[in-house]
Structure formats: structure tokens, C-alpha cells
Coordinates of C-alpha atoms in Angstrom, one line a residue:
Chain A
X32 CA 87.4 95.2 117.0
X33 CA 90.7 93.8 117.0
X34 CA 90.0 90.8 118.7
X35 CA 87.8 89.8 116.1
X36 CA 88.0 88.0 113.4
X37 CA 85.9 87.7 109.8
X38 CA 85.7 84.3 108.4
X39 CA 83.6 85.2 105.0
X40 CA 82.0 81.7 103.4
X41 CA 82.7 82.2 99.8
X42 CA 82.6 78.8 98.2
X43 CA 79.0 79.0 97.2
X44 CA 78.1 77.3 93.6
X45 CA 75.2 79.8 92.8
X46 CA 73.6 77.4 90.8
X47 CA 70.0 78.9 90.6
X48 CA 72.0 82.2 89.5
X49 CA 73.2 79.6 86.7
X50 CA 74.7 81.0 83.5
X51 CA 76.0 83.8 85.7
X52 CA 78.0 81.4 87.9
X53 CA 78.9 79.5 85.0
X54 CA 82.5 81.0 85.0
X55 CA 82.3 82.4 88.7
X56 CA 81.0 81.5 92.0
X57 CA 78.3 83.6 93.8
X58 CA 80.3 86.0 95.5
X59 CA 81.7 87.4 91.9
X60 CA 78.6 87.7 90.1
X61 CA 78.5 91.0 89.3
X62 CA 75.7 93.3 91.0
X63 CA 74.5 97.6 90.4
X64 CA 76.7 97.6 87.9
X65 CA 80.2 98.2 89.2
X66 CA 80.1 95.9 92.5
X67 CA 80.4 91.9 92.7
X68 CA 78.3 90.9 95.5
X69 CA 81.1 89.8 97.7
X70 CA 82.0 94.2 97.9
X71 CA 78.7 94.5 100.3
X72 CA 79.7 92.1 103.0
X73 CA 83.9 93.2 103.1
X74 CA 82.3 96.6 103.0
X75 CA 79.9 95.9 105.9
X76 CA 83.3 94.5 107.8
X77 CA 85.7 97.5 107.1
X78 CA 82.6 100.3 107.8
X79 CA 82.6 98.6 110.8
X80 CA 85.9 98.5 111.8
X81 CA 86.6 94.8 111.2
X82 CA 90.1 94.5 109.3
X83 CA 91.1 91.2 110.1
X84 CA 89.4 88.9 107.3
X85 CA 89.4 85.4 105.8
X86 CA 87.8 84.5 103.0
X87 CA 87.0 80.8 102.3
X88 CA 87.0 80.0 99.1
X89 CA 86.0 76.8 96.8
X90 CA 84.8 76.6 93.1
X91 CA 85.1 78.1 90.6
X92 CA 87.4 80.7 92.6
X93 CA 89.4 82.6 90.1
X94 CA 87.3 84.8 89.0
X95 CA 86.7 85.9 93.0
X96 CA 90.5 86.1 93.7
X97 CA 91.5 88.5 91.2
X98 CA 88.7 90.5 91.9
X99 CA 90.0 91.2 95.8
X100 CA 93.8 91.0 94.7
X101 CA 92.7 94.1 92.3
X102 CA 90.2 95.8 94.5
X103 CA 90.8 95.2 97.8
X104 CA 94.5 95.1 98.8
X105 CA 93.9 98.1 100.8
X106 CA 94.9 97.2 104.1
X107 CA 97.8 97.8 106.2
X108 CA 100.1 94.1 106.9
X109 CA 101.9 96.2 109.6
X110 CA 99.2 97.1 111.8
X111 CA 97.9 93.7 111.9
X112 CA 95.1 94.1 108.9
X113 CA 94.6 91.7 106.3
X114 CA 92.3 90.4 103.6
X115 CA 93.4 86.7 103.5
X116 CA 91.9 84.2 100.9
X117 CA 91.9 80.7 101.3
X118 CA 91.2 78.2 99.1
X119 CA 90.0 74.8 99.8
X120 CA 93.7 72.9 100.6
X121 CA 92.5 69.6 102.3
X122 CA 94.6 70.7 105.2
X123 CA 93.2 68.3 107.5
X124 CA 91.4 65.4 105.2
X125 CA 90.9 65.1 101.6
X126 CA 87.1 66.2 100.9
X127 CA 86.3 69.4 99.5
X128 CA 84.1 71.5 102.4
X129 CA 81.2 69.3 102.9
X130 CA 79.3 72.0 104.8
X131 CA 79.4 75.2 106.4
X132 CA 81.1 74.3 109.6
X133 CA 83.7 72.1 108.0
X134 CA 84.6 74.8 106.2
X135 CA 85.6 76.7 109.5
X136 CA 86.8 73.2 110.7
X137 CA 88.8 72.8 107.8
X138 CA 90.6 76.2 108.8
X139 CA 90.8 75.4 112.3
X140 CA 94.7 76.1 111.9
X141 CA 94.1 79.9 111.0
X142 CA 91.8 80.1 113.9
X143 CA 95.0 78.7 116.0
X144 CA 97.3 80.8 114.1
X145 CA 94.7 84.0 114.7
X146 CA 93.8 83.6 117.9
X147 CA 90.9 85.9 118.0
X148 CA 88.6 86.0 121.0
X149 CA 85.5 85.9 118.8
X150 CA 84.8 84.6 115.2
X151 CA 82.6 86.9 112.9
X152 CA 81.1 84.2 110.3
X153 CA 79.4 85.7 107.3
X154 CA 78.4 85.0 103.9
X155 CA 79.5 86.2 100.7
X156 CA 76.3 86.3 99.3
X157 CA 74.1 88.5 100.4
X158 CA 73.2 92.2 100.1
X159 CA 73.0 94.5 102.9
X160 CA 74.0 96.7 104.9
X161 CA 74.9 96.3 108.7
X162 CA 77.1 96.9 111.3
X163 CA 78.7 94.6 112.6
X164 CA 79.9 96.3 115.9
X165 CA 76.2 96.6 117.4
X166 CA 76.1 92.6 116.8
X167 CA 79.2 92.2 118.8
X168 CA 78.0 94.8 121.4
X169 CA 75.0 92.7 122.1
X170 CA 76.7 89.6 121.9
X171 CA 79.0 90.6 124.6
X172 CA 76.3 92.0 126.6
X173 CA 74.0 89.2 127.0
X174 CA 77.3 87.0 127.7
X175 CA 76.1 84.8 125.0
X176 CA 78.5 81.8 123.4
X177 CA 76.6 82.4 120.3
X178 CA 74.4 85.5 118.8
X179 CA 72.6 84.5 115.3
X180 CA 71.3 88.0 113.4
X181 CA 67.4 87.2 112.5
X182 CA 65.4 89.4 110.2
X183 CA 61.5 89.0 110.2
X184 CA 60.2 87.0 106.9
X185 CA 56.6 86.7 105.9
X186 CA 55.9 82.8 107.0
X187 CA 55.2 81.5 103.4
X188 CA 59.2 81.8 102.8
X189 CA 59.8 79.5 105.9
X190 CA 61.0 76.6 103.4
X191 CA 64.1 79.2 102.4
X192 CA 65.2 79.8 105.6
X193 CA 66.6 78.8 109.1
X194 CA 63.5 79.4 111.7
X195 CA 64.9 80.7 115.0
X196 CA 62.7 81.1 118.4
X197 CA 63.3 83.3 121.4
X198 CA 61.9 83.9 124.2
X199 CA 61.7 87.8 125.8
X200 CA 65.3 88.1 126.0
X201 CA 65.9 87.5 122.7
X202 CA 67.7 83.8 123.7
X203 CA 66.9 81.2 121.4
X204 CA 65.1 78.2 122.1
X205 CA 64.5 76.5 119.5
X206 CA 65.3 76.6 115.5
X207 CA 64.3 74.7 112.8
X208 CA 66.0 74.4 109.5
X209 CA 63.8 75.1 106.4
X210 CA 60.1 73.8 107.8
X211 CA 57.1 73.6 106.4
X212 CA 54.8 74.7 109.4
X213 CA 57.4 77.3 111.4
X214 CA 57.3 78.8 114.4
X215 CA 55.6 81.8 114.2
X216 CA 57.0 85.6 116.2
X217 CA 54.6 85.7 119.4
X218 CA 51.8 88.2 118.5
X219 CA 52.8 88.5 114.6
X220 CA 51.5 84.8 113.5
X221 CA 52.3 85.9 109.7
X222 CA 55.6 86.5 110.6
X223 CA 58.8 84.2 110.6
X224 CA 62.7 85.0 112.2
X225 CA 64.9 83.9 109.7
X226 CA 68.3 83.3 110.1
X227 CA 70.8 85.8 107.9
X228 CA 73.5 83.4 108.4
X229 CA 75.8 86.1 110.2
X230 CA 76.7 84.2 113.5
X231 CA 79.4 85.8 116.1
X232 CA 80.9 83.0 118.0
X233 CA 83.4 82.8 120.9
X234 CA 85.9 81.2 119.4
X235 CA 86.8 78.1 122.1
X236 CA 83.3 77.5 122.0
X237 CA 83.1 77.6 118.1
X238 CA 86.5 75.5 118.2
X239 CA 84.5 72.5 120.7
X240 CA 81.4 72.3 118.9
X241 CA 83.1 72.1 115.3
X242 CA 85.1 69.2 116.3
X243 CA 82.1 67.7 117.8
X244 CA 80.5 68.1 114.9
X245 CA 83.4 66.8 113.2
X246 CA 83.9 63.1 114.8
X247 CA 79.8 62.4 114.8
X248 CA 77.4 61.5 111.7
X249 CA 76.2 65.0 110.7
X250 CA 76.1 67.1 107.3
X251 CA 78.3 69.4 109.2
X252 CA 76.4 72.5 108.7
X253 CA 76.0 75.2 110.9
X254 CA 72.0 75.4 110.6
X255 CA 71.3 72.0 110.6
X256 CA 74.2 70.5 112.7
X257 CA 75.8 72.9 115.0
X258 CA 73.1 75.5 116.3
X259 CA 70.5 72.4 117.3
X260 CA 73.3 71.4 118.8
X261 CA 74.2 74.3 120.9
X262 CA 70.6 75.2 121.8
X263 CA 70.1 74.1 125.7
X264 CA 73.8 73.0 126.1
X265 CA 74.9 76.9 125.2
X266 CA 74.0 80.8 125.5
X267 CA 72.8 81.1 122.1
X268 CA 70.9 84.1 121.1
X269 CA 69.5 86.3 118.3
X270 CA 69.7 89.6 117.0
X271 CA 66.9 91.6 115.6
X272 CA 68.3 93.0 112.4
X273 CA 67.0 96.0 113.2
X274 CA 69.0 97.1 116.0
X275 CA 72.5 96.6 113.2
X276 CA 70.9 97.7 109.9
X277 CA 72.6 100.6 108.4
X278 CA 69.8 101.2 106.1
X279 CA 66.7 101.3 108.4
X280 CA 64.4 99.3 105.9
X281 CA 65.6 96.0 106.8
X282 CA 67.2 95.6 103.2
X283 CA 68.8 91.8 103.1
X284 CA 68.7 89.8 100.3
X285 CA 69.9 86.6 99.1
X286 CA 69.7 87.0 95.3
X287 CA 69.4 83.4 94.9
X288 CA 67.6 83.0 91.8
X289 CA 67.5 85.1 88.8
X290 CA 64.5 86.9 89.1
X291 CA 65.5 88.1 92.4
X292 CA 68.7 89.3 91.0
X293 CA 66.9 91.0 88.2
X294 CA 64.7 92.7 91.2
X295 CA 67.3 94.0 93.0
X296 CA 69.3 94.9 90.7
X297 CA 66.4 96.8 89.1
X298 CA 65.0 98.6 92.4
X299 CA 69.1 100.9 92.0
X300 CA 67.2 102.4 89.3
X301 CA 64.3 103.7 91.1
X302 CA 64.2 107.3 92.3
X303 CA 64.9 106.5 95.8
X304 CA 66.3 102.3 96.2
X305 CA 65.6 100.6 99.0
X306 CA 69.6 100.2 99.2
X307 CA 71.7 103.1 99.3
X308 CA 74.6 103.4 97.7
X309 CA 75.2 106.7 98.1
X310 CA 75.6 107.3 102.4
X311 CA 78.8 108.9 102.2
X312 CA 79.5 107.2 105.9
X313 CA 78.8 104.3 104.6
X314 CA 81.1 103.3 101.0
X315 CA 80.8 100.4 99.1
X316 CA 83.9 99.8 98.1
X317 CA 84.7 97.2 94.7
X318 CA 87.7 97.7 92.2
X319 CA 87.4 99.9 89.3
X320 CA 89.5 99.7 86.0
X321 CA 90.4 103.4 85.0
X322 CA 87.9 103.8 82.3
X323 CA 87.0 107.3 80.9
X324 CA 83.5 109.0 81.8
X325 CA 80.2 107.7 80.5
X326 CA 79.3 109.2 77.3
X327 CA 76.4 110.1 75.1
X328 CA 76.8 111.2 71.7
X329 CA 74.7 112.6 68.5
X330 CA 71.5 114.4 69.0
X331 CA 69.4 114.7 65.5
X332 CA 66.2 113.4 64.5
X333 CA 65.6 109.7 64.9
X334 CA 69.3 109.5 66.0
X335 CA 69.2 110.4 70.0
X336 CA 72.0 109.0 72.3
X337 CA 70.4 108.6 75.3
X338 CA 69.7 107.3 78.8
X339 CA 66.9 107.6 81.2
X340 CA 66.1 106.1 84.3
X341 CA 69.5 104.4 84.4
X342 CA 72.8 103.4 85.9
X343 CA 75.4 104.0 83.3
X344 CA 79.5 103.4 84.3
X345 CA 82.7 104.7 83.1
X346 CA 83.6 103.9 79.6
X347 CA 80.2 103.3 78.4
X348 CA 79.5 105.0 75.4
X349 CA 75.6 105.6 73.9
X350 CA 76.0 106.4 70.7
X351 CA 73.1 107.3 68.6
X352 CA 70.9 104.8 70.9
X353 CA 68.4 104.8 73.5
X354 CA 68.8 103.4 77.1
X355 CA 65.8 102.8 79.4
X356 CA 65.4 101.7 82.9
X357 CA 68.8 99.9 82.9
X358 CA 72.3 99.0 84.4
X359 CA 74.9 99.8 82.5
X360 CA 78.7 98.3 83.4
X361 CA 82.3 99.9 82.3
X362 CA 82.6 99.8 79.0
X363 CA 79.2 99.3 77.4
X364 CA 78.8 100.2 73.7
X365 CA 75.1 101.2 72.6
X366 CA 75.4 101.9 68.7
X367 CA 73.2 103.7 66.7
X368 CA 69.4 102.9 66.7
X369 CA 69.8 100.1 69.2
X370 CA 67.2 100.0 71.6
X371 CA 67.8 98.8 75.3
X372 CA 65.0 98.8 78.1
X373 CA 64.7 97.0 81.5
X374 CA 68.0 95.6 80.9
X375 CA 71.4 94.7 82.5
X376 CA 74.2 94.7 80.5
X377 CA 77.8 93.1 82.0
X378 CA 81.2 95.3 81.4
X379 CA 82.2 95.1 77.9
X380 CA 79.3 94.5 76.3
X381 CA 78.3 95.9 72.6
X382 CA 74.9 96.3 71.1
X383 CA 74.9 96.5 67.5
X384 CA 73.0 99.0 65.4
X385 CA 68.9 98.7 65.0
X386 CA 69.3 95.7 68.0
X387 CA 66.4 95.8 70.4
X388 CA 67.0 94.4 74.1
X389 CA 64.3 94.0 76.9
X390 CA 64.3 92.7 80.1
X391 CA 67.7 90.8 79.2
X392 CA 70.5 90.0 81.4
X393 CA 73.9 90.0 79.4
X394 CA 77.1 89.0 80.5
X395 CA 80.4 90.2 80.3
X396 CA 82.0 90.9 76.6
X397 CA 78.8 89.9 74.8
X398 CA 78.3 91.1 71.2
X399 CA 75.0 91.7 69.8
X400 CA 75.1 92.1 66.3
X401 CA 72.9 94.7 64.5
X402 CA 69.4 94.2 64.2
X403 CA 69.2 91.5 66.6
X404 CA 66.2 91.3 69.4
X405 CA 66.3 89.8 72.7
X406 CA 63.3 89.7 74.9
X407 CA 60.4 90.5 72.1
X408 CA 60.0 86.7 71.1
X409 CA 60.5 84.5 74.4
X410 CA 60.2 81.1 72.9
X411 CA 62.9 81.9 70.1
X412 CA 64.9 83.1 72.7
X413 CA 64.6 79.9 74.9
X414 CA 66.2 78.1 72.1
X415 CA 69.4 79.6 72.7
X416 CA 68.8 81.4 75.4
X417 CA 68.1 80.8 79.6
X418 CA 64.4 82.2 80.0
X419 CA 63.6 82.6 83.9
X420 CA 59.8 81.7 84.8
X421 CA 59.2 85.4 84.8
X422 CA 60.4 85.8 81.2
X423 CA 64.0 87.4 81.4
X424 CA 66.6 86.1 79.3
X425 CA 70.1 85.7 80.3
X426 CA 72.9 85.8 77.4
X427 CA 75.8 83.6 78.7
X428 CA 79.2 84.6 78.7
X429 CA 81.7 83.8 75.4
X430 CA 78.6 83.2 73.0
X431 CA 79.0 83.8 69.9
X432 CA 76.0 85.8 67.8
Chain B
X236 CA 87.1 38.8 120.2
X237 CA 90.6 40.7 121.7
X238 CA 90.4 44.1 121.3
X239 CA 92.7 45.4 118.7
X240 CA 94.9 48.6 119.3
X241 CA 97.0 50.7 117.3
X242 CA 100.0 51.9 118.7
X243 CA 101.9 55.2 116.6
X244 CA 105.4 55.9 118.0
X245 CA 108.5 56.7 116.9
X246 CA 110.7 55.3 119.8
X247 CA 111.4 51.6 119.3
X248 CA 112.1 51.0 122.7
X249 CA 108.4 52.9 124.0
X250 CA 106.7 50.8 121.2
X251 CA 108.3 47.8 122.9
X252 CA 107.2 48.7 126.0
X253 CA 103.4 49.4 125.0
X254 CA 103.3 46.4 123.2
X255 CA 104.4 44.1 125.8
X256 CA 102.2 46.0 128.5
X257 CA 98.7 46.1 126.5
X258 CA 98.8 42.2 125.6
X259 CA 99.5 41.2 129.1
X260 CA 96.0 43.2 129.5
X261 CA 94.7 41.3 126.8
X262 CA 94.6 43.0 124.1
X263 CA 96.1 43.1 120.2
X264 CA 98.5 45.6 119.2
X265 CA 99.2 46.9 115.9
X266 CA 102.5 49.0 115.7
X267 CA 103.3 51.9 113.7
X268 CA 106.5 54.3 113.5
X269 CA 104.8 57.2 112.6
X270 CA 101.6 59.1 111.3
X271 CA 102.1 58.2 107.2
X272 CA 102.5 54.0 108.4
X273 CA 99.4 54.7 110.3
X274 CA 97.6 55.6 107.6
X275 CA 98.3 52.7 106.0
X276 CA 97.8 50.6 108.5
X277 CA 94.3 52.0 108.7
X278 CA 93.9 51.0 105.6
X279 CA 94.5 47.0 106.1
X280 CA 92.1 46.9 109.0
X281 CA 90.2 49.2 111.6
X282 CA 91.6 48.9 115.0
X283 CA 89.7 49.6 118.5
X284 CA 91.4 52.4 119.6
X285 CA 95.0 54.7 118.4
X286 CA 97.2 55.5 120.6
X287 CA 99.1 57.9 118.8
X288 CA 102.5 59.9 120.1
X289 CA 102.5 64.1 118.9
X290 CA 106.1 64.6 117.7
X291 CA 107.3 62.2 115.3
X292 CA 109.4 61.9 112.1
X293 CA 107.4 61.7 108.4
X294 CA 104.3 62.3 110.0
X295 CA 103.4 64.0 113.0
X296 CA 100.6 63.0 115.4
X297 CA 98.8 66.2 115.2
X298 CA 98.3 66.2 111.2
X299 CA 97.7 62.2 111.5
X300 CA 95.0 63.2 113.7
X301 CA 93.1 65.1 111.6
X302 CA 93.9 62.7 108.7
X303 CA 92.4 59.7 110.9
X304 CA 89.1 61.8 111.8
X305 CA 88.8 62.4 108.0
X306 CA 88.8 58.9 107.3
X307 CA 87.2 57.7 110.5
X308 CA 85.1 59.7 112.2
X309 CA 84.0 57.5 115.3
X310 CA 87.7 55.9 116.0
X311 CA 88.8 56.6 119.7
X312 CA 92.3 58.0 120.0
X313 CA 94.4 58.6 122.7
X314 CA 97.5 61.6 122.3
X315 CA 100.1 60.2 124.1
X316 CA 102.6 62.6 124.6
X317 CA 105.4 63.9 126.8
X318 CA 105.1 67.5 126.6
X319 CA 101.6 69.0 128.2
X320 CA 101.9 71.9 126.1
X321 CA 100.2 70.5 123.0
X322 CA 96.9 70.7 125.1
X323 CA 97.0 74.2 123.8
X324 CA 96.4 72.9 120.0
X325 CA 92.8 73.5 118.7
X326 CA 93.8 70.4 117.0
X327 CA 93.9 67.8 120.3
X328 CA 90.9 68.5 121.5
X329 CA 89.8 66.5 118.5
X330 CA 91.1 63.4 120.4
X331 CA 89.2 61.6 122.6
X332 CA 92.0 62.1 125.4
X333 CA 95.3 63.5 126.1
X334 CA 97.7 61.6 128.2
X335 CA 101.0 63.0 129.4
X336 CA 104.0 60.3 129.0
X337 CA 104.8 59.0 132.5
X338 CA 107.1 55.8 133.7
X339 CA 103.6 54.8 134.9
X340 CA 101.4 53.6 132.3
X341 CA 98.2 53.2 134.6
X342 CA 96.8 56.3 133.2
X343 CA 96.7 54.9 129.5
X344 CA 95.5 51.6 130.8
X345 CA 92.7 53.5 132.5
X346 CA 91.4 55.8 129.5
X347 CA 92.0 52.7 127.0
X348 CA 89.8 50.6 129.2
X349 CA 86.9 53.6 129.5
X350 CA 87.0 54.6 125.9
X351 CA 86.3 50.6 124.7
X352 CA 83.8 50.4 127.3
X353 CA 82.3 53.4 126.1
X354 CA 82.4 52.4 122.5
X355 CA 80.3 49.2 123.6
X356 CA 77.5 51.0 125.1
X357 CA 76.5 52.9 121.7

């Protein structure tokens, strides 16, 4: 795997996951309590073997680059490993990235500098697990210029997603970006392959078409711009997921929108979640401050600390509360009498005494004061509140209550 | 309407000789010593085509490159230089051609008279 190279698109704004990328982009938004979402993808690339990484980064990028300068500076410079991170530097004109391939083109100097014989492009925001190496396996087999991993979607999501088409060798012949009446798989006519945006290119190929792209009119994106391109000029083909996924249940998601990061993040706290995080041959790796063990205290009448059916981190302490069905960060406080179900509560965060939460996202360093109630009364949260369509309430970063 | 070229070099004696050369074939020429008066010139006025030399004081032709396809996607330009080995430069095969510096300029002539042509037929 040492001829290959990670370029990891981390500039995403996030803005359906909007307040939690109010002070982060996508890739930082914290997910299961102790990860950022960014952790599953650089995880996916060092569980399989991939250790030269670049990640390209845009707004609201802080938050994102002291997470991998605290968590992630775990390879080794002298054998040729690195985590690099870029940030958008107008090396070659003065636009911010204007799509997903001029963000490559934009870096076209590292590629240079690099020199790898194939580019791994990935996103930073999606949840999964894969490995990598079976994509570049069949890649290399089929001889192909380009392989695109596909997962099967039901067809009513086809307006999400890049529609790919192949024909019995798995070479794609067509692919349509986001259409209303998709292609449908042959003999599965509810069924959709969606692009995961995880492409492995040769890299004088990727180099040609990106500065093809480049000097025409195009959005410069790599579903709508370079792929139609490639199709019938290049060998461009498609992975079934299934053949790389770690997990066996097809687990990817995109966590787009709130809801659907309230879903996934919820499904951790089921018996047995769809994703694992517990393969030992498989770690998710993500920094963790040194915080002490999780703790529950008092046990009399009326006065329980306790947690069921929940993810609770170092440094939380329940104190004399009750936690239900929720996700738990460091350093959560639960006081007394406070009340906490089907709930996600960021690092830092303190409930007061008596406070009742439901179905409430909080973010990081919140304080609820005592007695208050989130998530009983939608509309009088909605006045200070975001309230998604399926009624969970996000508390914003550095309010004040 | 003459065509209208852009000539980037840094030697004063090459520019000379470009100039003279490409008017005789009828066409304008803008001159420039180096990728940053480029840029300004750009600015002034869009030529036909830029003929524009690699290694160069302020401004190299390599990052002017990049600059001018920033600015301008659709321009043609011609690197003009005399060492080969820049062919190796992700970068210049962002240019339309690559011409190796020669005593001879029948080469230039010839790729400046097929990219004009070819920018008349879109």
C-alpha cells in the first residue's frame, strides 16, 4: 500500500447538520460519543494499511486540525508515514475549492511532490467501515483507470446520490448525478447503485482529466464533471460494497441531516448496532483527554444515579440522576433528580438538578440549569431552540440558560 | 482583426527576436518580462494566445500558468522553454503545448497557427 496515496475531502460545510457545524465543519462533528466523524474514514485507511494521508481542508477548519494534531500524530515521518493537513492556500488561483476535483487540482503540487502510482479519494464524512485494500485489489485487477465503490440504495433516494450503471463485469456505463427516474440494478428494479464517493484513481490519469476539467466550463466536480467525463474515453468501473465492507451489513451512512445523525447515533445504543465498534481487528481510533472513569453515585429512595441502555465516557459523573437510552461524552454532569432520555449530550455538558431532557441533542459545555425541560414542550423549545421535522431539539454551542 | 499574442520572457534579446518574427507573420505582440507583468497585462486586455518561457525572475512560467488558467480558463498557451525536462511537471500539461527552445522557430509558428485555428472552429 505504499504506492498509494489518501487524499481525504474535508472541507464540507455540513450545513443541514446546522448548529452542530456552526463552530466546526462536518468531519468534527462529534459522533458515539467519543469519535468525530472524520476518526471512521483515517481509521478505515490505517486498518488498511494506508499511511500516507492528506487531508483537504476548508472552513471552518480549526476545530478539525486540533483534533488530528491531538489524536492522530501517530505515525512514523521516518518510514515515509504521514497525516498531512492542508488547508485551502490558493496555490494555483485565488478561489476557494469550487468543487471536488478542484480540490485535488488545487493540490496537484502534493500529488507531484508524492508521486503515488494511485490516488485513494475519500470523504470525511461518512460512517463506515471498509477496506480499502480489496478496493485497490480489484481495481488493479480489472486494469481499470478508475474503480468508484457503489452500495445498493432503495430507488426513492436516487435524488441523494450519484447513480452508477454496469454492465456484467462490473464496468460502468453510464452514471447520472442525483436523477429523478434512475437507472435501476438489472433484475432488482427497486434497487439503485449509489456512488459512496470513495474513487481509486491512477494518478496520470486522475492528473489529465483534472486539468481538463480545469481549462473547460464545468462545476468541477467529480460526479458531475469528471466521471461523465471518463465514462467511454476510460476503464472506469465499480465496486460492490460488499466485497470491502468490514462489517457485512453494508453499514454507510452520510449523516447529512440531523435526524439521521440522531439515528445513528442512537442505533450504538441498541443491544447489538449495526456498526461495531468493538472488532478488536478493526479500532476506531479518535483522541481522548485523560479523564477519570465514568461514575455513578448515591443509591436511596427517589435519589438513584443511574444509567441504562447507554453510552457513558470517562469523566462523566451521574449523580443522584437517571440516564436512559443515551450517549453520554467525557465529562458529562447529571445532578440530582435530572432526568435524561433518548438523548445526546456533547463533552462537558452539565444538567442541573430536577432538569428533564428528551430526545435532545446538546452540544459541547452546555449548562442546563435546574428544573429546566427540553423536549416535553416542542413549540417553546422552537423559540429558542433548532427543532428537526421529527421533533429533536438541538442546544447550540456557547448559549447561555 | 490581427491576432494578438502575448509573449512572457525574461531575455531581452529572445523577446526581440519573437517580436520581430510573429509580426512579419502578421500578428500583434504584447511583451512581458515575466509571470507577475503578465498578469497585469492580462488585465489591460485578453490576448489570442501566451507564449510564456518556464524559468524566469519574479514570476516563473509554471506558477503564472496556473495563475492564467484561474483567471482564464479557455486562453491557449504555449510553454516555450529550453530545457525538455519540465514535461515532467503535472503542472505543463495544463498548457495547451510544450515547445522546446530551438534556433528554429518553425515549431512555435506551427502550434501558434493550429491553436488560433482551433480556437476559431469552436
Amino acid at each position: 500500500m505504499k504506492n498509494v496515496l489518501a487524499m481525504i475531502l474535508a472541507g464540507g460545510r455540513g450545513e443541514r447538520l446546522y448548529p452542530l457545524t456552526r463552530d466546526r465543519a462536518k468531519p468534527a462533528v462529534c459522533f458515539g460519543a467519543i469519535y468525530r466523524i472524520i476518526d471512521f474514514t483515517l481509521s478505515n485507511c490505517l486498518n488498511s494499511d494506508i499511511r500516507r494521508i492528506y487531508l483537504l481542508t476548508q472552513y471552518k477548519s480549526t476545530s478539525l486540525h486540533r483534533h488530528i494534531q491531538l489524536g492522530w500524530n501517530i505515525l512514523s515521518a521516518p518510514l515515509g508515514e504521514l497525516i498531512g493537513v492542508i488547508p485551502a492556500q490558493q496555490r494555483i488561483d485565488e478561489h476557494w475549492y469550487q468543487g471536488t476535483a478542484d480540490a485535488i487540482f488545487q493540490n496537484i503540487y502534493t500529488l507531484q511532490q508524492e508521486m503515488p502510482d494511485l490516488v485513494l479519494i475519500l470523504s470525511g464524512d461518512h460512517i463506515y467501515k471498509m477496506d480499502y485494500r480489496k478496493m485497490i485489489a480489484f481495481h488493479l485487477e480489472k486494469g481499470a483507470n478508475l474503480t468508484i465503490a457503489a452500495i445498493r440504495m432503495d430507488r426513492t433516494l436516487s435524488r441523494e446520490f450519484g447513480v452508477i450503471e454496469v454492465d456484467r463485469d462490473w464496468q460502468i456505463g453510464g452514471f447520472q448525478e442525483k436523477p429523478e427516474e434512475p437507472k435501476t440494478i438489472p433484475g432488482d428494479p427497486e434497487g439503485i447503485l449509489a456512488s459512496m464517493g470513495i474513487y481509486v484513481f491512477n494518478t496520470e490519469i486522475l492528473v489529465r482529466r483534472l486539468i481538463e476539467d480545469a481549462r473547460s466550463d464545468s462545476t468541477h466536480d467529480f460526479g458531475k464533471d469528471i466521471i461523465p467525463m471518463m465514462i467511454g474515453m476510460d476503464r472506469v468501473f465499480a465496486l460492490d460494497f460488499r466485497q470491502a465492507d468490514r462489517e457485512g451489513v453494508e453499514y454507510w451512512r452520510d449523516v447529512g441531516t440531523i435526524d439521521a445523525y440522531f439515528e445513528a447515533n442512537m442505533d450504538l445504543v441498541s443491544v447489538t448496532p449495526q456498526l461495531n465498534l468493538y472488532d478488536p481487528q478493526w479500532p476506531i481510533l479518535t483522541y481522548q483527554s485523560p479523564n477519570p472513569p465514568a461514575k455513578t453515585v448515591w443509591a436511596e429512595e427517589g435519589r438513584m444515579g443511574t444509567a441504562l441502555n447507554s453510552i457513558i465516557s470517562n469523566g462523566c459523573i451521574i449523580s443522584g440522576g437517571s440516564v436512559m437510552r443515551s450517549i453520554l461524552s467525557p465529562r458529562v454532569m447529571v445532578h440530582s433528580y435530572a432526568e435524561i432520555e433518548d438523548s445526546i449530550l456533547f463533552e462537558g455538558v452539565d444538567v442541573g438538578r430536577h432538569a428533564k431532557i428528551r430526545r435532545t441533542i446538546i452540544d459541547k459545555g452546555v449548562k442546563i440549569p435546574e428544573g429546566m425541560e427540553i423536549g416535553y414542550d416542542l413549540e417553546e423549545d422552537a423559540k429558542r431552540f433548532t427543532v428537526t421535522p421529527s421533533g429533536i431539539v438541538v442546544v447550540p454551542r456557547w448559549i447561555r440558560l | 482583426m490581427k491576432k494578438k499574442i502575448l509573449v512572457v520572457e525574461d531575455e531581452e534579446g529572445l523577446r526581440l527576436l519573437y517580436e520581430e518574427e510573429l509580426e512579419s507573420e502578421g500578428y500583434e505582440v504584447l511583451t512581458a518580462r515575466n509571470g507577475k507583468e503578465a498578469i497585469q497585462q492580462l488585465e489591460q486586455g485578453r490576448p489570442d494566445l501566451i507564449i510564456l518561457d518556464i524559468v524566469m525572475p519574479v514570476m516563473d512560467g509554471m506558477e503564472t500558468l496556473g495563475r492564467i488558467v484561474g483567471k482564464d480558463r479557455k486562453i491557449p498557451i504555449i510553454l516555450n522553454s529550453s530545457y525538455p525536462g519540465y514535461r515532467q511537471d503535472f503542472m505543463s500539461w495544463a498548457a495547451d503545448a510544450y515547445v522546446t527552445k530551438s534556433t528554429d522557430l518553425g515549431e512555435l509558428k506551427d502550434k501558434i497557427r493550429k491553436l488560433l485555428e482551433k480556437g476559431k472552429a469552436q
